CSV table of C-alpha atoms in Angstrom, one decimal:
chain,number,residue,atom,x,y,z
T,1,MET,CA,15.3,-46.6,-13.3
T,2,PRO,CA,14.8,-48.2,-9.8
T,3,VAL,CA,11.6,-46.2,-9.4
T,4,LEU,CA,10.2,-47.5,-12.6
T,5,LEU,CA,11.0,-51.1,-11.6
T,6,LEU,CA,9.2,-50.7,-8.3
T,7,LEU,CA,6.0,-49.6,-10.2
T,8,LEU,CA,5.9,-52.7,-12.3
T,9,PRO,CA,4.7,-56.1,-11.1
T,10,ILE,CA,7.1,-59.0,-10.6
T,11,ALA,CA,5.9,-62.3,-12.0
T,12,LEU,CA,6.4,-65.1,-9.4
T,13,ARG,CA,6.7,-68.0,-11.9
T,14,PRO,CA,9.6,-69.2,-14.1
T,15,THR,CA,10.1,-68.3,-17.7
T,16,ALA,CA,12.1,-70.1,-20.3
T,17,PRO,CA,15.1,-68.3,-21.7
T,18,GLY,CA,14.4,-65.9,-24.5
T,19,ARG,CA,15.1,-66.7,-28.1
T,20,ALA,CA,18.6,-66.7,-29.5
T,21,GLY,CA,18.2,-63.1,-30.7
T,22,PHE,CA,19.5,-61.8,-34.0
T,23,VAL,CA,23.1,-62.7,-34.1
T,24,GLN,CA,22.6,-64.4,-37.5
T,25,MET,CA,21.1,-61.2,-38.8
T,26,VAL,CA,24.0,-58.8,-38.0
T,27,GLN,CA,26.9,-60.2,-40.0
T,28,PRO,CA,28.4,-57.7,-42.4
T,29,THR,CA,26.3,-57.3,-45.5
T,30,THR,CA,26.3,-55.2,-48.6
T,31,ARG,CA,24.2,-52.0,-48.6
T,32,PRO,CA,21.1,-51.6,-50.7
T,33,GLY,CA,22.0,-51.1,-54.3
T,34,ASP,CA,25.8,-51.4,-53.9
T,35,GLY,CA,25.9,-54.7,-55.8
T,36,GLY,CA,28.4,-56.1,-53.3
T,37,ALA,CA,31.3,-55.4,-55.6
T,38,ALA,CA,33.2,-52.7,-53.8
T,39,ARG,CA,36.0,-53.7,-51.4
T,40,PRO,CA,36.0,-51.8,-48.1
T,41,PRO,CA,39.0,-49.6,-47.3
T,42,ALA,CA,41.7,-51.1,-45.2
T,43,VAL,CA,42.1,-49.9,-41.6
T,44,ALA,CA,43.8,-51.3,-38.6
T,45,ALA,CA,43.5,-51.1,-34.8
T,46,PRO,CA,46.0,-48.6,-33.2
T,47,ALA,CA,49.4,-50.0,-32.6
T,48,GLY,CA,49.6,-52.0,-29.4
T,49,PHE,CA,45.8,-51.8,-28.9
T,50,VAL,CA,44.4,-54.0,-26.2
T,51,ALA,CA,40.7,-54.2,-25.6
T,52,PRO,CA,39.8,-53.1,-22.0
T,53,LYS,CA,38.6,-55.6,-19.5
T,54,PRO,CA,34.8,-55.2,-19.1
T,55,LYS,CA,33.8,-53.7,-15.7
T,56,PRO,CA,30.0,-54.1,-15.3
T,57,LEU,CA,28.1,-51.5,-13.3
T,58,SER,CA,31.1,-49.1,-13.0
T,59,MET,CA,32.7,-46.1,-14.7
T,60,THR,CA,36.2,-46.6,-16.0
T,61,ARG,CA,36.9,-42.8,-16.2
T,62,PRO,CA,34.6,-41.1,-13.7
T,63,LYS,CA,35.7,-37.5,-14.1
T,64,GLU,CA,35.6,-37.8,-17.9
T,65,GLN,CA,32.3,-39.6,-18.1
T,66,LEU,CA,30.3,-37.7,-15.4
T,67,PRO,CA,29.2,-34.7,-17.5
T,68,SER,CA,28.1,-37.0,-20.3
T,69,LEU,CA,26.2,-39.3,-17.9
T,70,ILE,CA,24.4,-36.3,-16.4
T,71,THR,CA,23.2,-35.0,-19.8
T,72,GLY,CA,22.5,-38.5,-21.0
T,73,GLY,CA,20.4,-39.1,-17.9
T,74,LEU,CA,18.5,-35.9,-18.4
T,75,ALA,CA,17.8,-36.8,-22.0
T,76,LEU,CA,16.6,-40.2,-20.8
T,77,ALA,CA,14.2,-38.6,-18.3
T,78,VAL,CA,12.9,-36.1,-20.8
T,79,ARG,CA,11.9,-38.9,-23.1
T,80,LEU,CA,10.3,-40.8,-20.2
T,81,ALA,CA,12.8,-43.7,-20.7
T,82,THR,CA,11.2,-44.6,-24.1
T,83,GLY,CA,13.2,-47.4,-25.6
T,84,VAL,CA,14.6,-48.7,-22.3
T,85,PHE,CA,11.9,-51.4,-22.2
T,86,THR,CA,10.6,-53.6,-24.9
T,87,LEU,CA,6.9,-53.8,-25.6
T,88,GLY,CA,5.5,-56.4,-23.3
T,89,TRP,CA,8.4,-56.2,-20.9
T,90,THR,CA,7.9,-58.6,-18.0
T,91,PRO,CA,10.2,-59.1,-15.0
T,92,TRP,CA,10.4,-62.5,-13.3
T,93,LEU,CA,11.5,-63.6,-9.9
T,94,LEU,CA,12.9,-67.1,-10.3
T,95,THR,CA,13.6,-69.7,-7.6
T,96,GLY,CA,14.9,-73.3,-7.5
T,97,ASP,CA,16.2,-74.8,-10.7
T,98,ASP,CA,15.0,-71.8,-12.7
T,99,ALA,CA,17.2,-69.5,-10.7
T,100,ALA,CA,20.1,-71.8,-10.9
T,101,ALA,CA,19.9,-71.8,-14.7
T,102,VAL,CA,20.5,-68.1,-14.8
T,103,GLY,CA,24.1,-67.0,-15.4
T,104,VAL,CA,27.1,-66.7,-17.7
T,105,GLU,CA,27.8,-70.4,-17.6
T,106,SER,CA,24.4,-71.2,-19.2
T,107,GLY,CA,24.4,-68.2,-21.5
T,108,THR,CA,21.2,-66.9,-19.8
T,109,TYR,CA,20.9,-63.2,-18.9
T,110,GLY,CA,19.8,-62.4,-15.4
T,111,PHE,CA,21.0,-61.5,-11.9
T,112,ARG,CA,21.3,-64.1,-9.2
T,113,LEU,CA,21.1,-63.3,-5.5
T,114,GLY,CA,21.5,-66.4,-3.3
T,115,PRO,CA,18.6,-68.8,-4.0
T,116,VAL,CA,16.7,-66.4,-6.2
T,117,ALA,CA,17.3,-64.7,-9.6
T,118,PHE,CA,15.9,-61.8,-11.4
T,119,ARG,CA,15.3,-62.0,-15.1
T,120,ASP,CA,13.2,-60.0,-17.6
T,121,THR,CA,11.8,-60.9,-21.0
T,122,SER,CA,9.0,-60.0,-23.4
T,123,PRO,CA,6.6,-62.9,-23.9
T,124,LEU,CA,4.5,-60.6,-26.1
T,125,LEU,CA,7.3,-60.3,-28.7
T,126,ALA,CA,8.2,-64.0,-28.5
T,127,GLU,CA,5.4,-64.8,-30.9
T,128,ALA,CA,5.8,-61.7,-33.1
T,129,VAL,CA,7.1,-62.0,-36.7
T,130,ARG,CA,10.9,-61.4,-36.8
T,131,PRO,CA,12.6,-60.1,-39.9
T,132,GLU,CA,15.3,-62.3,-41.6
T,133,GLU,CA,17.5,-59.2,-42.3
T,134,PRO,CA,17.8,-56.0,-40.3
T,135,LEU,CA,15.7,-53.0,-41.5
T,136,VAL,CA,17.8,-50.3,-43.1
T,137,LEU,CA,17.3,-46.8,-41.8
T,138,TYR,CA,18.8,-43.6,-43.3
T,139,GLU,CA,18.8,-41.2,-40.3
T,140,TYR,CA,20.9,-39.0,-38.0
T,141,GLU,CA,21.2,-38.8,-34.3
T,142,GLY,CA,19.8,-35.3,-33.7
T,143,SER,CA,16.6,-35.5,-35.7
T,144,PRO,CA,13.5,-36.0,-33.4
T,145,PHE,CA,11.8,-37.8,-36.2
T,146,CYS,CA,14.6,-40.3,-36.7
T,147,ARG,CA,14.7,-40.8,-32.9
T,148,LYS,CA,11.1,-41.7,-33.0
T,149,VAL,CA,11.7,-44.5,-35.4
T,150,ARG,CA,14.8,-45.8,-33.5
T,151,GLU,CA,12.9,-45.8,-30.2
T,152,ALA,CA,10.0,-47.7,-31.9
T,153,ALA,CA,12.5,-50.3,-33.1
T,154,LEU,CA,13.8,-50.7,-29.6
T,155,LEU,CA,10.2,-51.3,-28.3
T,156,LEU,CA,9.8,-54.0,-30.9
T,157,ASP,CA,13.3,-55.4,-30.5
T,158,LEU,CA,14.2,-54.9,-34.1
T,159,PRO,CA,17.8,-54.6,-35.3
T,160,LEU,CA,18.4,-51.6,-37.6
T,161,ALA,CA,21.1,-51.3,-40.2
T,162,LEU,CA,21.8,-47.5,-39.8
T,163,ARG,CA,23.1,-45.2,-42.5
T,164,PRO,CA,24.0,-41.9,-40.8
T,165,CYS,CA,23.1,-38.8,-42.7
T,166,PRO,CA,24.2,-35.9,-40.4
T,167,GLY,CA,22.0,-32.9,-41.0
T,168,ALA,CA,20.4,-34.8,-43.8
T,169,ARG,CA,23.2,-33.5,-46.0
T,170,ALA,CA,26.3,-35.5,-45.1
T,171,GLY,CA,27.3,-39.1,-44.9
T,172,PHE,CA,24.8,-41.3,-46.7
T,173,ALA,CA,22.6,-38.4,-47.7
T,174,SER,CA,24.0,-38.5,-51.3
T,175,GLU,CA,23.3,-42.2,-51.5
T,176,LEU,CA,19.8,-41.5,-50.3
T,177,GLN,CA,19.3,-38.8,-53.0
T,178,GLU,CA,20.5,-41.2,-55.7
T,179,ARG,CA,18.0,-43.8,-54.5
T,180,THR,CA,15.0,-41.5,-53.9
T,181,GLY,CA,15.7,-38.1,-55.4
T,182,ARG,CA,15.4,-36.6,-52.0
T,183,MET,CA,17.6,-35.9,-48.9
T,184,THR,CA,14.9,-36.4,-46.4
T,185,VAL,CA,15.2,-38.6,-43.3
T,186,PRO,CA,14.1,-40.9,-41.9
T,187,PHE,CA,13.9,-43.3,-44.8
T,188,LEU,CA,13.3,-47.0,-44.3
T,189,VAL,CA,14.2,-49.9,-46.5
T,190,ASP,CA,12.9,-53.3,-45.5
T,191,PRO,CA,14.8,-55.9,-47.5
T,192,ASN,CA,12.5,-58.6,-46.2
T,193,THR,CA,9.4,-57.2,-47.9
T,194,GLY,CA,10.7,-54.8,-50.5
T,195,THR,CA,9.0,-51.9,-48.7
T,196,GLU,CA,10.6,-48.4,-48.8
T,197,MET,CA,9.1,-45.3,-47.2
T,198,PHE,CA,9.6,-41.8,-45.8
T,199,GLU,CA,7.7,-40.2,-42.9
T,200,SER,CA,8.4,-41.3,-39.3
T,201,ASP,CA,4.7,-41.9,-38.3
T,202,ASP,CA,4.2,-44.1,-41.4
T,203,ILE,CA,7.4,-46.0,-40.7
T,204,VAL,CA,6.4,-46.6,-37.0
T,205,GLU,CA,3.0,-47.8,-38.1
T,206,TYR,CA,4.6,-50.1,-40.7
T,207,MET,CA,6.9,-51.7,-38.1
T,208,LEU,CA,4.0,-52.2,-35.7
T,209,SER,CA,1.8,-53.8,-38.3
T,210,THR,CA,4.6,-56.0,-39.8
T,211,TYR,CA,6.7,-57.0,-36.8
T,212,GLY,CA,4.6,-56.1,-33.7
T,213,PRO,CA,2.3,-58.3,-31.7
T,214,PRO,CA,-1.5,-58.2,-32.3
T,215,ARG,CA,-2.9,-54.8,-31.4
T,216,ALA,CA,-5.4,-56.4,-29.0
T,217,ALA,CA,-2.5,-57.9,-27.0
T,218,TYR,CA,-1.2,-54.6,-25.6
T,219,ASP,CA,-2.4,-51.2,-24.4
T,220,PRO,CA,-1.9,-48.6,-27.1
T,221,LYS,CA,-1.1,-46.1,-24.4
T,222,ALA,CA,2.3,-47.7,-24.2
T,223,LEU,CA,3.1,-46.0,-27.5
T,224,TRP,CA,1.9,-42.5,-26.6
T,225,PRO,CA,5.5,-41.1,-26.1
T,226,LEU,CA,6.0,-41.7,-29.8
T,227,ARG,CA,3.1,-39.6,-30.8
T,228,GLY,CA,2.4,-35.9,-31.6
T,229,GLY,CA,3.8,-32.7,-30.3
T,230,PHE,CA,5.1,-34.3,-27.0
T,231,GLN,CA,7.4,-36.5,-28.9
T,232,VAL,CA,8.8,-33.8,-31.2
T,233,ALA,CA,9.3,-31.3,-28.3
T,234,THR,CA,10.9,-33.8,-25.9
T,235,ALA,CA,13.1,-35.4,-28.5
T,236,THR,CA,14.3,-32.0,-29.6
T,237,LEU,CA,15.1,-31.0,-26.0
T,238,ALA,CA,17.0,-34.3,-25.6
T,239,THR,CA,19.1,-33.4,-28.6
T,240,LEU,CA,19.8,-29.9,-27.2
T,241,LEU,CA,20.8,-31.4,-23.8
T,242,ARG,CA,23.4,-33.5,-25.7
T,243,GLY,CA,24.7,-30.4,-27.5
T,244,LEU,CA,23.4,-31.5,-30.9
T,245,ALA,CA,26.0,-34.3,-30.9
T,246,GLY,CA,25.9,-36.5,-34.1
T,247,SER,CA,24.1,-33.8,-36.1
T,248,GLN,CA,27.1,-32.8,-38.2
T,249,ARG,CA,29.8,-34.8,-39.9
T,250,GLN,CA,33.0,-34.6,-37.8
T,251,PRO,CA,35.5,-32.4,-39.8
T,252,ASN,CA,38.4,-34.9,-39.5
T,253,ALA,CA,36.3,-38.0,-40.2
T,254,ARG,CA,38.0,-40.2,-42.8
T,255,PRO,CA,36.5,-39.4,-46.2
T,256,ASP,CA,36.0,-43.1,-47.0
T,257,ASN,CA,34.1,-44.0,-43.8
T,258,GLU,CA,30.9,-44.6,-45.7
T,259,ALA,CA,32.6,-47.4,-47.6
T,260,MET,CA,33.5,-49.3,-44.5
T,261,GLN,CA,32.0,-52.6,-43.5
T,262,PRO,CA,29.1,-52.0,-41.1
T,263,LEU,CA,30.1,-52.1,-37.5
T,264,GLN,CA,27.9,-53.7,-34.9
T,265,LEU,CA,26.8,-51.9,-31.8
T,266,TRP,CA,25.0,-53.9,-29.1
T,267,GLY,CA,23.0,-51.7,-26.8
T,268,TYR,CA,20.0,-49.4,-26.5
T,269,GLU,CA,20.6,-45.8,-27.2
T,270,PRO,CA,18.6,-44.3,-24.3
T,271,SER,CA,21.4,-45.7,-22.0
T,272,PRO,CA,23.7,-42.8,-21.0
T,273,PHE,CA,26.6,-45.2,-21.6
T,274,VAL,CA,25.5,-46.3,-25.1
T,275,ARG,CA,24.5,-42.8,-26.4
T,276,PRO,CA,28.0,-41.4,-26.7
T,277,VAL,CA,29.0,-44.3,-28.9
T,278,ARG,CA,25.9,-43.9,-31.1
T,279,GLU,CA,26.7,-40.1,-31.4
T,280,LYS,CA,30.3,-40.8,-32.4
T,281,LEU,CA,29.3,-43.4,-35.0
T,282,CYS,CA,26.9,-40.9,-36.5
T,283,ALA,CA,29.4,-38.0,-36.5
T,284,LEU,CA,31.9,-40.2,-38.2
T,285,CYS,CA,29.3,-41.3,-40.8
T,286,LEU,CA,30.1,-45.0,-40.1
T,287,PRO,CA,27.5,-47.5,-41.2
T,288,HIS,CA,26.5,-49.7,-38.3
T,289,THR,CA,23.9,-52.2,-37.2
T,290,LEU,CA,22.3,-51.5,-33.8
T,291,VAL,CA,21.5,-54.8,-32.1
T,292,PRO,CA,18.9,-53.9,-29.6
T,293,THR,CA,19.3,-54.9,-26.0
T,294,ALA,CA,16.5,-53.0,-24.2
T,295,ARG,CA,15.1,-54.5,-21.0
T,296,GLY,CA,13.2,-57.6,-22.1
T,297,SER,CA,15.2,-58.1,-25.4
T,298,ALA,CA,16.0,-61.6,-26.4
T,299,ASN,CA,19.4,-60.2,-27.5
T,300,ARG,CA,20.5,-60.0,-23.9
T,301,ASP,CA,20.9,-63.7,-23.8
T,302,ALA,CA,22.6,-63.6,-27.2
T,303,LEU,CA,25.2,-61.1,-25.9
T,304,VAL,CA,26.0,-63.2,-22.8
T,305,ARG,CA,26.5,-66.2,-25.0
T,306,LYS,CA,28.6,-64.3,-27.5
T,307,THR,CA,31.0,-62.6,-25.0
T,308,GLY,CA,30.9,-65.1,-22.1
T,309,VAL,CA,30.7,-62.4,-19.5
T,310,GLN,CA,28.0,-60.7,-17.5
T,311,PHE,CA,25.7,-58.6,-19.6
T,312,GLN,CA,27.0,-55.1,-20.3
T,313,VAL,CA,26.6,-52.5,-23.0
T,314,PRO,CA,27.8,-50.9,-25.1
T,315,TYR,CA,29.6,-53.6,-26.9
T,316,LEU,CA,31.2,-52.9,-30.3
T,317,VAL,CA,32.2,-55.4,-33.0
T,318,ASP,CA,34.3,-53.9,-35.8
T,319,PRO,CA,34.7,-56.3,-38.8
T,320,ASN,CA,37.1,-53.8,-40.4
T,321,THR,CA,39.8,-54.4,-37.8
T,322,GLY,CA,38.6,-57.5,-36.0
T,323,VAL,CA,38.4,-55.6,-32.7
T,324,GLU,CA,35.6,-56.3,-30.2
T,325,LEU,CA,35.4,-54.2,-27.0
T,326,PHE,CA,33.3,-53.0,-24.1
T,327,GLU,CA,33.4,-49.7,-22.2
T,328,SER,CA,31.9,-46.5,-23.6
T,329,PRO,CA,34.8,-44.0,-23.3
T,330,GLU,CA,37.3,-46.6,-24.7
T,331,ILE,CA,35.0,-47.4,-27.6
T,332,VAL,CA,34.8,-43.6,-28.4
T,333,GLU,CA,38.5,-43.3,-28.1
T,334,TYR,CA,39.0,-46.3,-30.4
T,335,LEU,CA,36.7,-44.9,-33.1
T,336,GLU,CA,38.5,-41.6,-33.0
T,337,ALA,CA,41.9,-43.3,-33.5
T,338,VAL,CA,40.8,-45.6,-36.4
T,339,TYR,CA,38.2,-43.5,-38.3
T,340,THR,CA,39.6,-40.0,-38.3
T,341,VAL,CA,42.4,-38.3,-40.3
T,342,PRO,CA,45.4,-37.5,-38.2
T,343,SER,CA,46.1,-33.8,-37.9
T,344,ARG,CA,49.3,-32.6,-39.5
């Protein structure tokens, strides 16, 4: 990532903090068509559980994490870091009062170094239409076509209420079949407009037209990694590099996971730290809302305000147990403990 940063211009003028983000949009909600009547299953955090203390810019379990970070980094490189930056990403070098306003105390994301501060936003998306509710996406981790839609949502800083359908046959695939008569992913439901559609290219075009900035405001070449054979080939390779993780339902996943309240995952899936959590959520068939925090996202400010600590992802919020925690390996371990059936 440092190489990419060096290739992009730094704006030498201050910028106002980004919008509040989408905290109000990611509270637990009922799923499309469930009527809101069913009570979620009861689960609890492991006995004696204590959330780990966040350790920004470090590995909590180096030997355990290193292989995953390597394959995650390779997958990131293969996809040319698509989804790491929002559309219209702009870095700023701040000085004076603007630099002093950056930090945890003010709830403003950024990095301070002496009298200056670094901050990045997306002025282009600041004027774009924002959905009142997250878009619902039936998908699964290993599909290159689902990855295309998720990456496009990161570019547009759009939260997604994800309904995992591993292999397009498990998880929410039966719910999808009841709704559409098909087990085909990706499938998008936009509760804000009543729009429902299949086909990844059509979904991406819909999101750009409905929630993107004016076409004349950006270079369409910024979207080319989402197009054609290159996207399919590199997304497939990225899945293979990760060992097809998240492409099948985990055998010991609780049979009632689909009925749980949706968890919240703050992050951006190209991150080698976030991806293992995304893969585990998909393998366990847990509904979850991905709150995007790509570079330039307004949700970076929102996460700093919510947690009161330096920006760090992944961050998981579990309304089923009341647990909130940082740190990728600890989150995966927590999900394993709560949402699998103990072996006998």
